[in-house]
Coordinates of C-alpha atoms and ligand atoms in Angstrom, one line a residue:
M1 CA -0.2 -0.1 -0.2
A2 CA 2.7 3.2 1.1
A3 CA 4.9 1.2 -2.2
S4 CA 1.7 2.2 -4.6
G5 CA 1.0 5.5 -2.7
K6 CA 4.4 6.6 -3.6
L7 CA 5.0 5.7 -6.7
A8 CA 1.7 7.2 -7.6
S9 CA 3.2 11.1 -6.0
L10 CA 6.4 9.6 -8.7
R11 CA 3.2 9.9 -11.2
L12 CA 2.9 13.5 -13.2
P13 CA -0.5 15.1 -13.5
P14 CA -2.1 15.2 -16.9
L15 CA 0.1 17.3 -18.8
P16 CA -0.1 19.5 -22.1
T17 CA 1.9 16.9 -24.8
V18 CA 5.5 17.3 -25.1
G19 CA 4.3 19.0 -28.8
E20 CA 1.4 20.4 -27.5
L21 CA 4.6 22.8 -25.4
I22 CA 6.1 22.9 -28.5
K23 CA 3.3 24.4 -29.7
L24 CA 2.0 26.5 -26.7
Y25 CA 5.6 28.6 -26.7
N26 CA 6.8 28.6 -30.4
L27 CA 9.7 26.5 -30.1
R28 CA 10.9 26.1 -33.0
A29 CA 14.2 23.9 -32.8
E30 CA 17.4 26.6 -33.5
K31 CA 19.2 24.6 -36.5
Q32 CA 22.5 26.0 -35.2
L33 CA 21.5 25.2 -32.0
S34 CA 21.7 21.4 -33.6
Q35 CA 18.2 21.8 -31.5
N36 CA 16.1 18.2 -32.3
F37 CA 14.0 17.0 -30.0
L38 CA 12.3 13.7 -28.6
L39 CA 8.8 13.5 -28.0
D40 CA 8.5 10.1 -28.4
L41 CA 8.4 9.2 -24.9
R42 CA 8.4 5.9 -24.8
L43 CA 11.8 6.0 -26.5
T44 CA 13.0 8.6 -23.8
D45 CA 11.7 6.1 -21.3
K46 CA 13.9 3.8 -22.9
I47 CA 17.0 6.0 -22.9
V48 CA 16.3 6.6 -18.8
R49 CA 15.8 3.3 -18.5
Q50 CA 19.7 2.9 -19.6
A51 CA 21.0 4.3 -16.4
G52 CA 19.4 2.0 -14.4
S53 CA 17.1 2.4 -11.1
L54 CA 16.3 6.1 -10.9
R55 CA 14.5 5.6 -7.5
D56 CA 14.9 8.7 -4.7
A57 CA 17.9 9.9 -7.8
H58 CA 19.4 12.7 -8.0
V59 CA 19.2 13.4 -11.4
C60 CA 21.4 16.9 -13.9
E61 CA 19.9 16.3 -17.0
V62 CA 21.9 18.7 -19.4
G63 CA 19.7 20.6 -22.0
P64 CA 16.6 19.4 -20.5
G65 CA 15.2 21.6 -23.8
P66 CA 10.9 20.7 -24.3
G67 CA 11.2 18.3 -21.6
G68 CA 10.7 15.3 -23.3
L69 CA 13.3 13.4 -21.6
T70 CA 12.7 15.1 -18.3
R71 CA 9.3 13.1 -18.7
S72 CA 10.7 10.1 -17.7
I73 CA 13.7 10.8 -15.5
L74 CA 10.4 12.5 -13.4
K75 CA 8.5 9.1 -14.2
G76 CA 11.5 6.9 -13.2
G77 CA 11.2 7.9 -9.4
A78 CA 14.5 10.7 -9.6
V79 CA 13.2 12.8 -6.6
D80 CA 15.5 15.2 -6.9
L81 CA 16.6 16.4 -10.5
L82 CA 17.9 19.0 -11.5
V83 CA 18.4 21.0 -15.6
V84 CA 20.9 22.8 -16.5
E85 CA 19.6 24.8 -19.8
K86 CA 21.3 27.5 -22.3
D87 CA 17.9 28.3 -24.1
S88 CA 15.8 30.8 -22.2
R89 CA 12.9 30.0 -25.0
F90 CA 12.5 26.3 -22.9
I91 CA 12.3 27.9 -18.9
P92 CA 8.3 28.7 -19.1
G93 CA 8.1 24.9 -20.1
L94 CA 10.0 23.7 -18.0
K95 CA 8.3 26.1 -15.0
L96 CA 5.2 24.2 -15.8
L97 CA 6.7 20.1 -15.7
S98 CA 8.0 21.7 -12.3
E99 CA 4.8 23.3 -11.6
A100 CA 3.5 19.2 -12.1
A101 CA 6.5 17.8 -9.7
P102 CA 6.6 19.9 -6.6
G103 CA 10.3 20.1 -4.9
R104 CA 11.5 17.6 -7.6
L105 CA 12.4 19.7 -10.2
R106 CA 15.7 22.4 -10.0
I107 CA 15.8 24.7 -13.5
V108 CA 19.2 26.2 -13.9
H109 CA 19.1 28.4 -16.8
G110 CA 23.0 28.3 -18.0
D111 CA 25.8 26.2 -20.1
I112 CA 26.6 23.0 -19.1
L113 CA 30.3 24.0 -20.1
N114 CA 30.7 26.2 -16.9
Y115 CA 28.0 25.2 -14.3
R116 CA 29.7 23.8 -11.1
I117 CA 27.7 20.3 -10.5
D118 CA 29.9 20.1 -7.5
R119 CA 27.5 22.0 -6.4
G120 CA 24.4 21.7 -7.3
F121 CA 24.2 18.5 -5.0
P122 CA 24.1 18.0 -1.5
A123 CA 27.2 16.7 0.3
N124 CA 25.9 14.1 2.0
I125 CA 24.6 11.7 -1.2
S126 CA 28.2 11.0 -1.8
K127 CA 30.0 7.7 -1.4
P128 CA 33.4 7.1 -1.3
W129 CA 35.2 5.5 -4.8
E130 CA 36.0 2.7 -3.9
E131 CA 32.4 1.9 -3.0
D132 CA 28.9 1.1 -4.8
P133 CA 28.1 4.3 -7.4
P134 CA 26.7 7.3 -5.4
N135 CA 22.5 7.3 -6.8
L136 CA 23.1 10.6 -8.6
H137 CA 23.2 10.1 -12.5
I138 CA 24.2 12.1 -15.3
I139 CA 21.0 12.5 -18.5
G140 CA 21.1 14.2 -21.5
N141 CA 20.3 14.4 -25.2
L142 CA 22.8 16.9 -26.4
P143 CA 24.1 18.6 -29.6
F144 CA 27.1 17.2 -30.9
S145 CA 28.8 20.0 -30.8
V146 CA 29.1 19.9 -26.7
S147 CA 28.5 16.1 -26.0
T148 CA 32.0 15.3 -27.4
P149 CA 34.3 18.4 -25.9
L150 CA 32.1 17.8 -22.5
I151 CA 32.2 13.7 -22.0
I152 CA 36.7 14.5 -22.3
K153 CA 36.0 16.7 -19.8
W154 CA 33.9 15.2 -17.7
L155 CA 36.8 12.4 -18.4
E156 CA 39.8 14.7 -16.7
N157 CA 37.6 15.2 -14.2
I158 CA 36.7 11.3 -13.6
A159 CA 40.9 10.9 -13.9
N160 CA 41.1 14.1 -11.0
R161 CA 37.8 13.2 -9.2
T162 CA 36.9 16.2 -9.7
G163 CA 33.2 18.1 -11.1
P164 CA 30.6 15.8 -10.7
F165 CA 32.8 12.9 -9.8
V166 CA 33.4 14.9 -6.3
Y167 CA 30.5 12.4 -5.2
G168 CA 32.2 9.2 -6.3
R169 CA 31.7 7.2 -9.4
T170 CA 29.0 9.2 -11.1
Q171 CA 26.7 7.8 -13.9
L172 CA 26.6 8.8 -17.0
T173 CA 23.7 8.0 -19.6
L174 CA 24.4 10.3 -22.6
T175 CA 23.2 10.7 -26.9
F176 CA 25.8 11.2 -29.1
Q177 CA 25.9 11.3 -33.2
K178 CA 26.7 7.4 -33.8
E179 CA 30.0 7.3 -34.9
V180 CA 31.6 9.3 -31.8
V181 CA 29.5 5.9 -30.6
Q182 CA 32.1 3.6 -32.8
R183 CA 34.8 5.3 -31.2
L184 CA 34.3 5.3 -27.9
T185 CA 33.0 1.9 -27.9
A186 CA 36.1 1.0 -30.5
S187 CA 38.0 -2.2 -29.4
T188 CA 41.5 -2.7 -29.7
G189 CA 41.9 -3.6 -33.7
S190 CA 38.8 -2.3 -35.4
K191 CA 38.8 0.8 -37.5
Q192 CA 37.3 3.0 -35.6
R193 CA 39.8 2.2 -32.6
S194 CA 41.1 6.3 -31.7
R195 CA 42.2 8.7 -29.2
L196 CA 38.4 8.4 -28.0
S197 CA 38.3 5.3 -27.5
I198 CA 41.8 5.3 -25.4
M199 CA 40.6 8.1 -22.9
A200 CA 37.3 6.6 -22.1
Q201 CA 37.9 3.0 -21.4
Y202 CA 40.9 2.7 -19.3
L203 CA 38.8 5.2 -17.4
C204 CA 35.2 4.0 -17.5
N205 CA 32.9 0.3 -18.4
V206 CA 31.6 1.9 -21.7
R207 CA 28.4 0.9 -22.8
N208 CA 26.9 0.9 -26.1
C209 CA 23.7 0.7 -25.4
F210 CA 21.4 1.4 -28.4
T211 CA 20.8 3.8 -31.7
I212 CA 18.1 6.0 -32.0
P213 CA 16.6 6.2 -35.9
G214 CA 17.2 9.5 -37.1
Q215 CA 13.4 9.5 -37.6
A216 CA 12.7 10.2 -34.1
F217 CA 13.9 13.2 -33.4
V218 CA 12.8 16.6 -34.3
P219 CA 14.0 17.6 -37.0
K220 CA 15.3 14.6 -38.1
P221 CA 19.1 15.0 -37.8
Q222 CA 21.7 14.4 -40.9
V223 CA 23.5 11.6 -38.5
D224 CA 22.0 8.5 -36.4
V225 CA 22.2 8.8 -32.6
G226 CA 23.6 6.6 -30.2
V227 CA 23.1 6.3 -26.1
V228 CA 26.4 5.3 -24.3
H229 CA 26.7 4.3 -20.9
F230 CA 29.9 4.9 -18.6
T231 CA 30.1 3.9 -15.5
P232 CA 33.6 5.4 -13.1
L233 CA 35.9 2.6 -12.8
V234 CA 37.6 2.0 -9.7
T235 CA 41.2 1.8 -10.8
P236 CA 41.6 3.2 -13.7
Q237 CA 43.4 0.7 -15.6
I238 CA 46.5 3.8 -16.0
Q239 CA 47.7 5.5 -13.6
Q240 CA 49.2 8.3 -15.1
P241 CA 48.1 11.7 -14.7
F242 CA 45.6 12.3 -17.6
K243 CA 47.2 15.3 -19.1
L244 CA 50.3 12.8 -19.6
V245 CA 48.0 9.9 -20.9
E246 CA 46.0 12.2 -23.4
K247 CA 49.9 13.9 -24.8
V248 CA 51.1 10.1 -25.7
V249 CA 47.9 9.0 -27.0
R250 CA 47.7 11.8 -28.9
N251 CA 51.6 11.8 -29.9
I252 CA 50.6 7.8 -30.8
F253 CA 47.2 8.6 -33.1
Q254 CA 48.6 11.8 -34.6
Y255 CA 49.8 8.9 -37.2
R256 CA 47.1 6.2 -36.7
R257 CA 48.3 4.0 -40.1
K258 CA 51.9 3.8 -39.6
Y259 CA 53.9 2.2 -36.9
C260 CA 53.5 3.1 -33.3
H261 CA 57.2 4.4 -32.8
K262 CA 56.9 7.3 -35.4
G263 CA 54.9 8.6 -33.0
V264 CA 55.9 8.2 -29.8
E265 CA 59.1 9.6 -31.1
K266 CA 57.1 13.0 -31.4
L267 CA 57.2 13.1 -27.9
F268 CA 61.1 14.0 -28.2
P269 CA 62.9 16.4 -29.3
E270 CA 64.8 15.9 -32.4
A271 CA 68.7 15.7 -30.2
C272 CA 67.6 12.8 -28.2
R273 CA 64.0 11.4 -30.5
M274 CA 66.1 8.6 -31.7
E275 CA 67.9 7.6 -28.5
L276 CA 64.5 8.2 -26.2
T277 CA 61.9 6.3 -28.6
Q278 CA 64.3 3.1 -28.4
E279 CA 64.5 3.6 -24.6
M280 CA 61.7 4.2 -24.5
M281 CA 60.3 1.2 -26.6
E282 CA 62.0 -1.2 -24.6
K283 CA 61.1 -0.4 -21.4
A284 CA 57.8 -0.3 -22.4
D285 CA 58.1 -3.4 -24.0
V286 CA 55.6 -3.0 -26.7
D287 CA 56.4 -4.0 -30.4
P288 CA 57.3 -0.8 -32.4
T289 CA 56.0 -2.4 -35.6
L290 CA 52.3 -2.2 -34.2
R291 CA 49.8 0.3 -35.7
P292 CA 49.1 3.0 -33.5
T293 CA 44.3 1.1 -33.6
E294 CA 46.6 -2.1 -32.5
L295 CA 47.6 -0.7 -29.4
T296 CA 45.7 -2.6 -26.3
I297 CA 45.1 -0.5 -23.2
P298 CA 47.6 -2.6 -21.5
H299 CA 50.4 -1.5 -23.9
I300 CA 49.1 2.3 -23.7
R301 CA 50.0 1.7 -19.9
A302 CA 53.3 0.3 -20.0
L303 CA 54.1 2.9 -22.8
A304 CA 52.3 6.2 -20.3
D305 CA 54.6 4.7 -17.4
A306 CA 57.9 4.0 -19.5
Y307 CA 56.9 8.3 -20.8
A308 CA 56.7 9.4 -17.2
H309 CA 59.8 7.3 -15.8
L310 CA 61.7 9.1 -18.5
C311 CA 60.2 12.3 -17.5
S312 CA 61.0 12.2 -13.8
Q313 CA 64.6 11.5 -15.3
E314 CA 64.2 14.4 -17.2
P315 CA 61.1 16.8 -16.7
S316 CA 61.6 19.3 -19.3
L317 CA 60.4 16.4 -21.4
L318 CA 57.2 17.4 -20.1
S319 CA 56.1 20.4 -21.8
Y320 CA 57.7 19.3 -24.9
E321 CA 55.3 19.1 -28.1
F322 CA 56.9 18.7 -31.4
R323 CA 54.2 20.3 -33.1
E324 CA 55.3 23.7 -31.3
E325 CA 59.4 23.1 -32.2
L326 CA 57.2 22.3 -35.8
R327 CA 55.5 26.1 -35.0
M328 CA 58.7 28.0 -33.7
K329 CA 61.2 26.4 -36.9
R330 CA 58.3 27.3 -39.7
L331 CA 58.3 31.1 -37.7
T332 CA 62.1 31.5 -37.9
R333 CA 62.4 30.2 -41.5
Q334 CA 60.4 32.9 -42.5
I335 CA 61.9 35.8 -40.4
N336 CA 65.3 34.8 -41.9
T337 CA 63.7 34.6 -45.2
P338 CA 64.9 37.6 -47.5
M339 CA 62.1 39.8 -48.6
D340 CA 63.4 39.4 -52.2
S341 CA 61.5 36.0 -52.0
F342 CA 58.4 37.3 -50.2
T343 CA 57.8 39.6 -53.4
G344 CA 60.1 37.7 -56.6
T345 CA 62.4 39.9 -56.8
Ligands
SAM1 N1 16.6 16.9 -24.5 C1 16.0 17.8 -24.9 C2 15.0 16.4 -26.0 O1 15.3 15.1 -25.8 O2 14.2 16.7 -26.8 C3 16.6 18.6 -25.7 C4 17.2 18.1 -27.0 S1 18.2 19.1 -28.0 C5 19.5 18.1 -29.1 C6 19.3 20.0 -26.9 C7 18.9 20.9 -25.7 O3 20.4 21.5 -25.3 C8 18.5 21.6 -26.3 O4 17.6 22.4 -25.2 C9 19.9 22.9 -26.5 O5 19.1 24.4 -25.4 C10 20.7 22.4 -24.8 N2 22.0 23.2 -24.8 C11 22.7 22.4 -26.1 N3 24.1 23.4 -25.4 C12 23.2 23.5 -24.8 C13 24.9 23.9 -23.2 N4 26.4 24.4 -23.1 N5 24.3 23.8 -22.0 C14 23.0 23.7 -21.5 N6 22.3 23.2 -22.6 C15 22.5 23.4 -24.3

């Protein structure tokens, strides 16, 4: 009886449909903001189910827009839903939803790229990192131009246990363009294996949940969309600072079709390049003729550990950037080129 009473209290009273709300507030999708709305509440329910049970959960929804996903999160049992929406046109519709779910929906008019989620929820929901994740979820159907930089920022936050991860191993359920989903979840040897695959998978358990057909969105986007669920790992598979791992992976993948030693070489200044590359490859015990896409996370871990060791012996290596050296060389060449060669005289 008590349980069914609680369920009834989570149910929303009759509301205009999301489609009616869009008409009511004249919420035309802004093409330049890549706004594609989900109006099918069975589909938004399905996205929300990927997060697991939301009973009594705290949730941050990014980009609620007209509120389809928002309704499903409330229906899923969240007791404290904080939505962060950049476009002010959606705020009145969200307020209507907030009145229908008293005390359960907080609205922030702002940009998720700057919003401090670490201050958005009570500290007492935190769970020690080694324990189960806290009852806090981040869920969102964002424009692709935002979701990719955001996941990179959040991966760094996971490594440093900052931002949404001050509460513990907060889980994320987010949509991405299908190609990005393939990169995020690509395994060793696959064509889509990339920087993003390594950076996401060394820190998280990454699950490709399902693909949403383009026609489910209004307006229909040019690309297919996938839902991905991330659970931060208790122990990251690589135990080096995020920036160092990112640098090693970036250098290796800049020559994704070549042997991996070619990218490793670019971690070192020209004067000591060959010698230190050989030392790093030997210390890591990685076959230098493997292609970047063939490297496993243990391979990358061994390479990052070997690079960290070399940097501990020669700290100036850490700030060396091959592209910066190239840029400086080009600049010097231009400065030293006689004016004649520019004028063609
Ligand atoms: N969640 C809604 C849905 O599924 O129908 C809307 C999805 S629409 C693809 C993306 C939403 O994110 C829009 O409402 C847009 O205004 C919002 N948005 C875009 N950039 C944002 C940002 N940086 N911070 C917060 N919201 C943002």
